Amino acid sequence: MKLSRLSVLLIVTLLLFVASVSQASGVVVIVNPNVEDSSLDKDLLTRIYQGKVSRWHSDSKVVPVMLKDGPTHETFTTDYMGTTPSRFRTYWKQAVFSGRGIPPKSFDSELELVKYVASTPGAIGYVSPLTPLTGVKKLTIR
Amino acid sequence: MSEDLLRTRNVSSRKHMDLCWCLAVVFGLALFTPGISRAFFEDLYVSGFVSQGYYKTSEYDFILSNSTKGTSEFNEAAISVQANPIERLRIGIQLIATDAGDMGNNEIRVDWAFGDYRWRDWLGFRAGKIKMQMGFYNIGRDIDMLRTSIFLPQSVYSENWRDFAMAQEGISFYGNSEAGPVGSVEYEAYAGALNVPDPDHSYWQRAFSSSAEFDLAVFNAMFGGDTLSYDLQQIVGINPAFPWIAGGSMIWNTPVEGLRFGASLITGEYEMTSKALAYVNIVDPNTGALKSSTLESLDVRWAARYLLSFFSVEYSWRQFILAAETLRFEQEHEINQGTYIMLTWEPTPVYSLSGYVSEFIPDIDNRDGKNFEDPLRKDFTAWQREAVLSGRVNLTSNWLVKAEFHAVDGIGQIFYTPEVLESNSRYWTMFALKTTFHF
């Protein structure tokens, strides 16, 4: 059976669309370029965002930052924190009101977050794969 | 109000004011010290909440005074400020005002306030007034927005203790560490003293006068000779003190996602002093006739050591959280025990439901109430069991409302007074509504 040129074009377009959607639904973890680590264990990432790990392997300070809400934040808390955005928020409410810690600085927009990570030594954050990255480096999560 | 009571209250208020001033000086120094003030301002983190509730019981004034009539003297408000003036150091304070029946009366006091130096993730040091990790939820008891239920299970987190058993004034060492393939552990050890902010609260009057230790202390205070008895008229100047407390806790976060176990152990000493106005009766040991009866002012004192142990487990899976905890309280010849199991369902970020069953046994050697010395004492004073259902709606991300119903069997957590002795109500109910704003 031969496929018409139109059919091939439609299939390729569909594949490209599916690929772009699946990429868009993911999350890219970024760090300030001065961070020596190029990959991170997922459990360690969770512990960083829980405030339990405060130093990079080089002993420099970890500065985690996050998004206030939105699909990227939801994907990050679900896929990487193993929880929901509301439970993650509750976790930090308990820490704040019992004096156990200060939550990561949060941003309304991904561009603001990227800008902060680029200018803050030790900073780590997450954005959608579609967000332009300037002055930061991607971190591989194992 | 007696002079002793006034003095006790004034000393307590002065202590809190002194602490507030010390913290103001610390924050002031941080603000005006060159090099750290900029970072201080950048990292200043301010949060707060306000709660208002309504509470009613079908029988017995339990948790809040006048609860049988229904009461809205049931609120909390708090504001906290934290900052990292220099790397590794965090300082903070939370002021809180609560009204819980005749407890609190919305007086502002320091809930917690401490400096925290985190040398390494596995070893940090805190000093000041620090919330104690007892079970999984003690440090979050004041914080209504953390849970679906209004009241934590009373068998393990008694509201009677909330006023003084939330935070200790002293030091703490803490940390957390990865434990390789078996997960991670969090640990803390602390030592200090407990402050009783409201020593003239009726809780102490009831706890004091209805205990066997009180009887013994009164008899010790009375002079010897012929057979004695006493008719208590009044207790004045109650001064409960917890001069030292030491404890530790450990939480094991297992490699199974959402599953964690915890254990806490706390020991300490309390001391009660007061004056008791009582008719001291001298009875002829042969005939039993009353020889004399004189009104005496007796200095009453007793002290005892106690040991608390908590064991906890929690499993979060999808929309569900299952938690179970047990508390054992040992004090000289008395051991009481509390246990509960709670299931919370969070189908959406907006709604959640929670249900728990809870049991408190005041004396584990008399679980069925058959071994009371007093033949008139009802067996259902030997336990308190509750089945509780709670619902929560988050109206916005900063505003929530809750409702809760308790079906209760027994009165093991209610002080055994003459009024309670006359009651025949084994089964009773509790109902509560609450709303909280937080930022």
Coordinates of C-alpha atoms in Angstrom, one line a residue, chain B residues 55 60-64 141 151-161 203 206-207 210 327 329 334 336-340 356 358-363 372 377 379-386 388 406 408-417 420 428 430:
Chain B
Y55 CA -17.8 24.6 69.6
Y60 CA -19.8 18.0 79.9
D61 CA -17.6 21.1 79.5
F62 CA -14.7 19.5 77.7
I63 CA -11.8 21.2 76.0
L64 CA -13.5 24.7 76.3
R141 CA -1.1 22.0 66.5
F151 CA -9.1 19.1 66.7
L152 CA -6.3 16.6 66.5
P153 CA -7.1 13.3 68.3
Q154 CA -7.5 14.2 71.9
S155 CA -6.2 10.8 73.0
V156 CA -2.7 11.8 71.8
Y157 CA -2.8 15.6 71.5
S158 CA -4.8 16.7 74.6
E159 CA -5.9 20.3 74.4
N160 CA -5.5 20.4 78.2
W161 CA -1.7 20.4 77.6
Y203 CA -7.4 23.4 84.4
R206 CA -9.3 20.8 88.5
A207 CA -6.1 18.8 87.9
S210 CA -9.1 15.9 91.8
L327 CA 1.1 7.9 73.3
F329 CA 2.3 8.7 79.6
E334 CA 0.0 5.8 86.8
N336 CA -2.2 6.2 80.6
Q337 CA -2.4 5.5 77.0
G338 CA -3.8 7.1 73.9
T339 CA -4.2 5.7 70.4
Y340 CA -5.8 6.8 67.1
Y356 CA -10.6 9.0 62.8
S358 CA -9.4 7.4 69.0
E359 CA -9.2 5.8 72.4
F360 CA -7.8 7.2 75.7
I361 CA -7.3 5.0 78.7
P362 CA -6.4 6.9 81.9
D363 CA -5.1 3.8 83.7
F372 CA -12.0 1.5 91.0
R377 CA -17.4 5.6 90.3
D379 CA -17.0 2.3 84.7
F380 CA -17.1 4.6 81.7
T381 CA -14.8 7.0 83.5
A382 CA -12.1 4.4 82.7
W383 CA -12.0 5.2 78.9
Q384 CA -12.8 7.8 76.3
R385 CA -13.4 6.6 72.8
E386 CA -14.3 8.9 69.9
V388 CA -14.8 11.7 64.4
H406 CA -17.5 13.7 67.4
V408 CA -18.0 10.0 72.2
D409 CA -18.2 7.0 74.5
G410 CA -16.9 7.5 78.1
I411 CA -15.4 10.4 80.0
G412 CA -11.8 9.2 80.7
Q413 CA -10.3 12.7 79.8
I414 CA -12.8 14.7 82.0
F415 CA -11.7 15.5 85.5
Y416 CA -13.5 13.4 88.1
T417 CA -15.5 16.0 90.0
V420 CA -19.2 14.3 86.9
W428 CA -22.2 12.3 74.2
M430 CA -19.1 17.3 70.2

